[in-house]
mmCIF file of N, CA and C in Angstrom:
data_model
loop_
_atom_site.group_PDB
_atom_site.id
_atom_site.type_symbol
_atom_site.label_atom_id
_atom_site.label_comp_id
_atom_site.label_asym_id
_atom_site.label_seq_id
_atom_site.Cartn_x
_atom_site.Cartn_y
_atom_site.Cartn_z
ATOM 1 N N PRO A 182 0.746 -1.316 0.057
ATOM 2 C CA PRO A 182 0.053 0.041 0.210
ATOM 3 C C PRO A 182 0.772 1.359 0.063
ATOM 4 N N VAL A 183 0.716 2.026 -0.913
ATOM 5 C CA VAL A 183 1.233 3.551 -0.861
ATOM 6 C C VAL A 183 0.712 4.895 0.033
ATOM 7 N N PRO A 184 1.228 5.183 0.718
ATOM 8 C CA PRO A 184 1.197 6.142 2.051
ATOM 9 C C PRO A 184 0.270 7.118 1.702
ATOM 10 N N TYR A 185 -0.578 7.659 1.895
ATOM 11 C CA TYR A 185 -1.468 8.503 1.609
ATOM 12 C C TYR A 185 -0.753 10.093 1.141
ATOM 13 N N TYR A 186 0.203 10.379 1.715
ATOM 14 C CA TYR A 186 0.614 11.190 1.367
ATOM 15 C C TYR A 186 1.843 11.089 0.115
ATOM 16 N N LEU A 187 1.773 10.211 -0.562
ATOM 17 C CA LEU A 187 2.482 10.117 -2.073
ATOM 18 C C LEU A 187 1.360 9.949 -3.059
ATOM 19 N N THR A 188 0.277 9.534 -3.043
ATOM 20 C CA THR A 188 -0.427 9.503 -3.961
ATOM 21 C C THR A 188 -0.731 10.057 -5.133
ATOM 22 N N PHE A 189 -0.667 11.653 -4.598
ATOM 23 C CA PHE A 189 -0.688 12.765 -5.869
ATOM 24 C C PHE A 189 0.566 12.334 -6.671
ATOM 25 N N VAL A 190 1.450 12.409 -5.986
ATOM 26 C CA VAL A 190 2.773 12.432 -6.919
ATOM 27 C C VAL A 190 3.344 11.068 -7.152
ATOM 28 N N MET A 191 2.521 9.978 -6.578
ATOM 29 C CA MET A 191 2.771 8.699 -7.431
ATOM 30 C C MET A 191 1.436 8.294 -8.593
ATOM 31 N N SER A 192 0.232 9.045 -8.481
ATOM 32 C CA SER A 192 -0.638 8.732 -9.637
ATOM 33 C C SER A 192 -0.342 8.921 -11.225
ATOM 34 N N SER A 193 0.732 9.706 -11.688
ATOM 35 C CA SER A 193 0.701 9.760 -12.730
ATOM 36 C C SER A 193 2.255 9.318 -12.677
ATOM 37 N N PRO A 194 2.447 8.599 -14.272
ATOM 38 C CA PRO A 194 3.687 7.628 -14.759
ATOM 39 C C PRO A 194 5.197 9.098 -14.879
ATOM 40 N N PRO A 195 5.918 9.179 -14.956
ATOM 41 C CA PRO A 195 6.813 9.855 -15.164
ATOM 42 C C PRO A 195 6.978 10.136 -16.723
ATOM 43 N N ASP A 196 5.724 9.592 -17.668
ATOM 44 C CA ASP A 196 6.194 9.689 -19.043
ATOM 45 C C ASP A 196 4.778 9.974 -19.067
ATOM 46 N N SER A 197 4.022 10.193 -18.471
ATOM 47 C CA SER A 197 2.493 11.354 -18.611
ATOM 48 C C SER A 197 2.385 11.913 -19.031
ATOM 49 N N SER A 198 2.703 12.863 -20.281
ATOM 50 C CA SER A 198 2.884 14.531 -20.633
ATOM 51 C C SER A 198 1.417 15.296 -20.187
ATOM 52 N N SER A 199 0.499 14.203 -20.102
ATOM 53 C CA SER A 199 -0.948 15.618 -20.041
ATOM 54 C C SER A 199 -1.038 15.474 -18.705
ATOM 55 N N SER A 200 -0.623 14.766 -17.982
ATOM 56 C CA SER A 200 -0.646 15.201 -16.073
ATOM 57 C C SER A 200 0.491 16.212 -16.112
ATOM 58 N N ILE A 201 1.995 16.835 -16.467
ATOM 59 C CA ILE A 201 2.814 17.489 -16.246
ATOM 60 C C ILE A 201 2.258 18.524 -15.905
ATOM 61 N N PRO A 202 1.381 19.254 -16.954
ATOM 62 C CA PRO A 202 0.618 20.976 -16.561
ATOM 63 C C PRO A 202 0.144 21.195 -15.380
ATOM 64 N N ILE A 203 -0.742 19.907 -14.345
ATOM 65 C CA ILE A 203 -1.822 20.003 -13.801
ATOM 66 C C ILE A 203 -0.004 19.933 -12.468
ATOM 67 N N ILE A 204 0.694 19.146 -12.654
ATOM 68 C CA ILE A 204 1.795 18.922 -11.142
ATOM 69 C C ILE A 204 2.613 20.658 -11.948
ATOM 70 N N ILE A 205 2.554 21.508 -12.778
ATOM 71 C CA ILE A 205 3.602 22.211 -12.223
ATOM 72 C C ILE A 205 2.884 23.589 -11.705
ATOM 73 N N ASP A 206 1.319 22.942 -12.292
ATOM 74 C CA ASP A 206 0.476 24.591 -11.403
ATOM 75 C C ASP A 206 0.835 24.363 -9.878
ATOM 76 N N ARG A 207 0.483 22.619 -10.043
ATOM 77 C CA ARG A 207 0.146 22.663 -8.418
ATOM 78 C C ARG A 207 1.731 23.105 -7.056
ATOM 79 N N ILE A 208 2.592 22.893 -8.074
ATOM 80 C CA ILE A 208 3.866 23.421 -7.416
ATOM 81 C C ILE A 208 4.324 24.543 -7.499
ATOM 82 N N VAL A 209 4.051 25.920 -8.930
ATOM 83 C CA VAL A 209 3.758 26.727 -8.263
ATOM 84 C C VAL A 209 2.557 27.346 -7.565
ATOM 85 N N ARG A 210 2.160 26.815 -7.308
ATOM 86 C CA ARG A 210 1.286 27.314 -6.721
ATOM 87 C C ARG A 210 1.088 27.041 -4.820
ATOM 88 N N SER A 211 2.298 25.970 -4.276
ATOM 89 C CA SER A 211 2.231 25.973 -3.495
ATOM 90 C C SER A 211 2.638 26.805 -2.581
ATOM 91 N N ASN A 212 2.244 26.744 -1.134
ATOM 92 C CA ASN A 212 2.885 27.613 -0.274
ATOM 93 C C ASN A 212 3.672 26.990 0.399
ATOM 94 N N ASN A 213 3.918 26.411 0.880
ATOM 95 C CA ASN A 213 5.480 25.992 1.443
ATOM 96 C C ASN A 213 6.089 24.705 0.764
ATOM 97 N N HIS A 214 7.284 23.974 1.804
ATOM 98 C CA HIS A 214 8.390 22.839 0.663
ATOM 99 C C HIS A 214 7.408 22.080 1.139
ATOM 100 N N TYR A 215 6.651 21.600 2.227
ATOM 101 C CA TYR A 215 5.992 20.556 2.129
ATOM 102 C C TYR A 215 4.583 20.246 0.735
ATOM 103 N N ASP A 216 4.115 21.183 0.447
ATOM 104 C CA ASP A 216 3.266 21.040 -0.559
ATOM 105 C C ASP A 216 4.065 20.904 -1.905
ATOM 106 N N THR A 217 4.880 21.383 -2.249
ATOM 107 C CA THR A 217 5.939 21.354 -2.899
ATOM 108 C C THR A 217 6.277 19.826 -3.531
ATOM 109 N N LEU A 218 6.590 19.424 -2.236
ATOM 110 C CA LEU A 218 6.722 17.793 -2.267
ATOM 111 C C LEU A 218 5.912 16.632 -2.423
ATOM 112 N N GLY A 219 4.706 17.492 -1.817
ATOM 113 C CA GLY A 219 3.044 16.308 -1.635
ATOM 114 C C GLY A 219 3.118 15.501 -0.669
ATOM 115 N N VAL A 220 4.373 16.038 0.303
ATOM 116 C CA VAL A 220 3.859 15.396 1.783
ATOM 117 C C VAL A 220 3.716 15.816 2.537
ATOM 118 N N VAL A 221 3.250 15.648 4.008
ATOM 119 C CA VAL A 221 3.092 16.287 4.930
ATOM 120 C C VAL A 221 3.537 16.369 5.875
ATOM 121 N N ASN A 222 3.991 17.229 6.921
ATOM 122 C CA ASN A 222 5.061 17.930 7.687
ATOM 123 C C ASN A 222 5.216 17.030 8.418
ATOM 124 N N ASN A 223 4.245 15.995 9.002
ATOM 125 C CA ASN A 223 4.813 14.746 9.895
ATOM 126 C C ASN A 223 4.557 13.478 9.598
ATOM 127 N N ALA A 224 4.975 13.227 8.416
ATOM 128 C CA ALA A 224 5.208 12.222 7.743
ATOM 129 C C ALA A 224 5.688 10.885 8.714
ATOM 130 N N ALA A 225 6.820 10.922 9.423
ATOM 131 C CA ALA A 225 7.469 10.641 9.845
ATOM 132 C C ALA A 225 6.858 9.767 11.305
ATOM 133 N N SER A 226 6.425 10.536 11.961
ATOM 134 C CA SER A 226 5.022 10.327 12.922
ATOM 135 C C SER A 226 3.817 9.904 12.820
ATOM 136 N N SER A 227 3.339 10.137 11.863
ATOM 137 C CA SER A 227 2.492 9.623 10.941
ATOM 138 C C SER A 227 2.428 8.044 11.095
ATOM 139 N N ASP A 228 3.313 7.351 10.252
ATOM 140 C CA ASP A 228 3.173 6.261 10.071
ATOM 141 C C ASP A 228 4.515 5.265 10.837
ATOM 142 N N GLY A 229 5.522 6.303 11.191
ATOM 143 C CA GLY A 229 6.890 5.686 11.818
ATOM 144 C C GLY A 229 7.459 5.283 10.316
ATOM 145 N N THR A 230 7.553 5.935 9.120
ATOM 146 C CA THR A 230 8.482 5.877 7.674
ATOM 147 C C THR A 230 9.561 6.535 8.069
ATOM 148 N N ASP A 231 10.607 6.480 7.889
ATOM 149 C CA ASP A 231 11.805 6.927 7.695
ATOM 150 C C ASP A 231 11.568 8.330 7.055
ATOM 151 N N TYR A 232 11.215 9.313 7.501
ATOM 152 C CA TYR A 232 11.360 10.850 6.828
ATOM 153 C C TYR A 232 12.440 11.291 5.537
ATOM 154 N N GLY A 233 13.084 11.174 5.816
ATOM 155 C CA GLY A 233 14.040 10.788 4.925
ATOM 156 C C GLY A 233 14.245 9.815 3.427
ATOM 157 N N ARG A 234 14.014 9.266 3.727
ATOM 158 C CA ARG A 234 13.012 8.401 2.841
ATOM 159 C C ARG A 234 12.113 8.303 2.225
ATOM 160 N N VAL A 235 11.184 9.403 2.383
ATOM 161 C CA VAL A 235 9.956 9.835 1.847
ATOM 162 C C VAL A 235 10.263 10.999 1.318
ATOM 163 N N LEU A 236 10.911 11.780 1.780
ATOM 164 C CA LEU A 236 11.169 12.878 0.890
ATOM 165 C C LEU A 236 12.364 12.980 0.104
ATOM 166 N N LYS A 237 12.647 11.410 -0.657
ATOM 167 C CA LYS A 237 13.916 11.305 -1.321
ATOM 168 C C LYS A 237 13.131 11.010 -2.104
ATOM 169 N N LYS A 238 11.891 9.641 -1.722
ATOM 170 C CA LYS A 238 11.167 9.354 -2.684
ATOM 171 C C LYS A 238 10.433 10.117 -3.600
ATOM 172 N N ALA A 239 9.858 11.218 -2.862
ATOM 173 C CA ALA A 239 8.656 12.351 -3.298
ATOM 174 C C ALA A 239 9.476 13.515 -4.213
ATOM 175 N N TYR A 240 10.989 13.587 -3.753
ATOM 176 C CA TYR A 240 11.876 14.250 -4.849
ATOM 177 C C TYR A 240 12.065 13.584 -6.017
ATOM 178 N N ARG A 241 12.945 12.448 -6.300
ATOM 179 C CA ARG A 241 13.077 11.838 -7.476
ATOM 180 C C ARG A 241 12.040 11.475 -8.188
ATOM 181 N N LYS A 242 10.448 11.506 -7.777
ATOM 182 C CA LYS A 242 9.470 11.151 -8.795
ATOM 183 C C LYS A 242 9.122 12.563 -9.106
ATOM 184 N N LEU A 243 9.221 13.299 -8.905
ATOM 185 C CA LEU A 243 9.053 14.913 -8.830
ATOM 186 C C LEU A 243 10.328 15.165 -10.166
ATOM 187 N N ALA A 244 11.695 15.059 -9.755
ATOM 188 C CA ALA A 244 12.818 15.228 -10.410
ATOM 189 C C ALA A 244 12.814 15.230 -11.972
ATOM 190 N N LEU A 245 12.086 13.296 -11.693
ATOM 191 C CA LEU A 245 12.042 12.765 -13.398
ATOM 192 C C LEU A 245 10.738 13.007 -13.986
ATOM 193 N N GLN A 246 9.454 13.457 -13.446
ATOM 194 C CA GLN A 246 8.912 14.295 -14.164
ATOM 195 C C GLN A 246 9.389 15.684 -14.833
ATOM 196 N N LEU A 247 10.077 16.478 -14.207
ATOM 197 C CA LEU A 247 10.140 17.807 -14.076
ATOM 198 C C LEU A 247 11.652 18.242 -14.879
ATOM 199 N N HIS A 248 12.520 17.425 -14.515
ATOM 200 C CA HIS A 248 13.813 17.930 -15.389
ATOM 201 C C HIS A 248 13.832 18.740 -16.579
ATOM 202 N N PRO A 249 14.453 19.754 -16.497
ATOM 203 C CA PRO A 249 14.953 20.261 -18.211
ATOM 204 C C PRO A 249 14.624 19.313 -19.400
ATOM 205 N N ASP A 250 16.189 18.490 -18.840
ATOM 206 C CA ASP A 250 16.424 17.602 -20.079
ATOM 207 C C ASP A 250 15.687 17.107 -20.426
ATOM 208 N N LYS A 251 14.307 16.346 -19.933
ATOM 209 C CA LYS A 251 13.087 15.616 -20.251
ATOM 210 C C LYS A 251 11.899 16.574 -20.649
ATOM 211 N N CYS A 252 11.428 17.314 -19.756
ATOM 212 C CA CYS A 252 10.128 18.412 -20.155
ATOM 213 C C CYS A 252 10.973 20.016 -20.661
ATOM 214 N N ARG A 253 9.906 20.032 -21.633
ATOM 215 C CA ARG A 253 9.907 21.158 -22.349
ATOM 216 C C ARG A 253 8.581 22.217 -22.388
ATOM 217 N N ALA A 254 7.736 21.631 -20.918
ATOM 218 C CA ALA A 254 6.307 22.083 -21.054
ATOM 219 C C ALA A 254 6.558 23.344 -20.341
ATOM 220 N N ASP A 255 5.893 24.753 -20.363
ATOM 221 C CA ASP A 255 6.298 26.056 -19.664
ATOM 222 C C ASP A 255 5.581 25.856 -18.399
ATOM 223 N N GLY A 256 7.124 26.541 -18.078
ATOM 224 C CA GLY A 256 7.267 26.506 -16.251
ATOM 225 C C GLY A 256 7.299 25.592 -15.499
ATOM 226 N N ALA A 257 8.171 24.347 -16.599
ATOM 227 C CA ALA A 257 9.070 23.280 -15.867
ATOM 228 C C ALA A 257 10.040 23.360 -14.882
ATOM 229 N N GLU A 258 11.169 24.227 -15.791
ATOM 230 C CA GLU A 258 12.196 24.702 -15.277
ATOM 231 C C GLU A 258 12.422 25.431 -13.672
ATOM 232 N N GLU A 259 11.167 26.422 -13.784
ATOM 233 C CA GLU A 259 10.960 26.735 -12.382
ATOM 234 C C GLU A 259 10.366 25.993 -11.507
ATOM 235 N N ALA A 260 9.311 25.136 -11.850
ATOM 236 C CA ALA A 260 9.081 24.044 -10.525
ATOM 237 C C ALA A 260 10.430 22.919 -10.254
ATOM 238 N N PHE A 261 10.919 22.890 -11.682
ATOM 239 C CA PHE A 261 12.517 22.398 -11.240
ATOM 240 C C PHE A 261 13.140 22.804 -10.233
ATOM 241 N N LYS A 262 13.425 24.098 -9.748
ATOM 242 C CA LYS A 262 13.521 24.639 -9.032
ATOM 243 C C LYS A 262 13.146 24.676 -7.839
ATOM 244 N N LYS A 263 11.830 24.929 -7.793
ATOM 245 C CA LYS A 263 10.991 24.731 -6.339
ATOM 246 C C LYS A 263 11.450 23.503 -6.024
ATOM 247 N N VAL A 264 11.009 22.673 -6.605
ATOM 248 C CA VAL A 264 10.882 21.709 -5.910
ATOM 249 C C VAL A 264 12.810 21.104 -5.741
ATOM 250 N N SER A 265 13.316 21.273 -6.167
ATOM 251 C CA SER A 265 15.243 21.408 -5.509
ATOM 252 C C SER A 265 14.947 21.785 -4.435
ATOM 253 N N HIS A 266 14.703 23.120 -4.576
ATOM 254 C CA HIS A 266 15.369 23.728 -3.041
ATOM 255 C C HIS A 266 14.661 23.161 -2.032
ATOM 256 N N ALA A 267 12.886 23.082 -2.386
ATOM 257 C CA ALA A 267 12.201 22.596 -1.199
ATOM 258 C C ALA A 267 12.937 20.741 -0.552
ATOM 259 N N TYR A 268 13.278 20.284 -1.790
ATOM 260 C CA TYR A 268 14.155 19.264 -0.873
ATOM 261 C C TYR A 268 15.440 19.362 -0.161
ATOM 262 N N ALA A 269 16.326 20.299 -0.836
ATOM 263 C CA ALA A 269 17.343 20.776 -0.053
ATOM 264 C C ALA A 269 16.782 21.053 1.114
ATOM 265 N N THR A 270 16.138 22.262 1.313
ATOM 266 C CA THR A 270 15.812 22.234 2.474
ATOM 267 C C THR A 270 14.908 21.891 3.860
ATOM 268 N N LEU A 271 14.031 20.954 2.942
ATOM 269 C CA LEU A 271 13.879 19.691 4.233
ATOM 270 C C LEU A 271 14.395 18.442 5.057
ATOM 271 N N SER A 272 15.323 18.059 3.770
ATOM 272 C CA SER A 272 16.683 17.089 3.763
ATOM 273 C C SER A 272 17.273 17.479 4.890
ATOM 274 N N ASN A 273 17.243 18.794 5.040
ATOM 275 C CA ASN A 273 18.652 19.362 5.993
ATOM 276 C C ASN A 273 17.747 19.366 7.419
ATOM 277 N N ASP A 274 17.463 18.688 8.482
ATOM 278 C CA ASP A 274 17.199 18.858 9.910
ATOM 279 C C ASP A 274 17.521 20.450 10.477
ATOM 280 N N GLU A 275 18.902 20.994 10.217
ATOM 281 C CA GLU A 275 18.769 22.493 10.626
ATOM 282 C C GLU A 275 18.240 23.095 10.123
ATOM 283 N N GLY A 276 17.818 23.259 8.234
ATOM 284 C CA GLY A 276 17.466 23.809 7.991
ATOM 285 C C GLY A 276 15.470 23.876 7.555
ATOM 286 N N ARG A 277 15.217 23.260 8.155
ATOM 287 C CA ARG A 277 13.781 22.691 8.503
ATOM 288 C C ARG A 277 13.238 23.301 9.701
#
């Protein structure tokens, strides 16, 4: 079973070009780093999952979909940068 906080990120395969604009729009409109990656801010305490693994999995899914070398959609580069910044911030215990 997939944790509920990863269902949106994992619901579309990386090659599904029709869902990319929806993902880009969600990321650009996100208010915080947790929303950007599509995880909840208490993911580790809710089900005992290692929080670093949850963040890394969400980041890798989005990075594969939005990488500028693979995705030429409008706003993809901005969304990729925002995802990378969110992961860098949340994966650093002191920065969180």
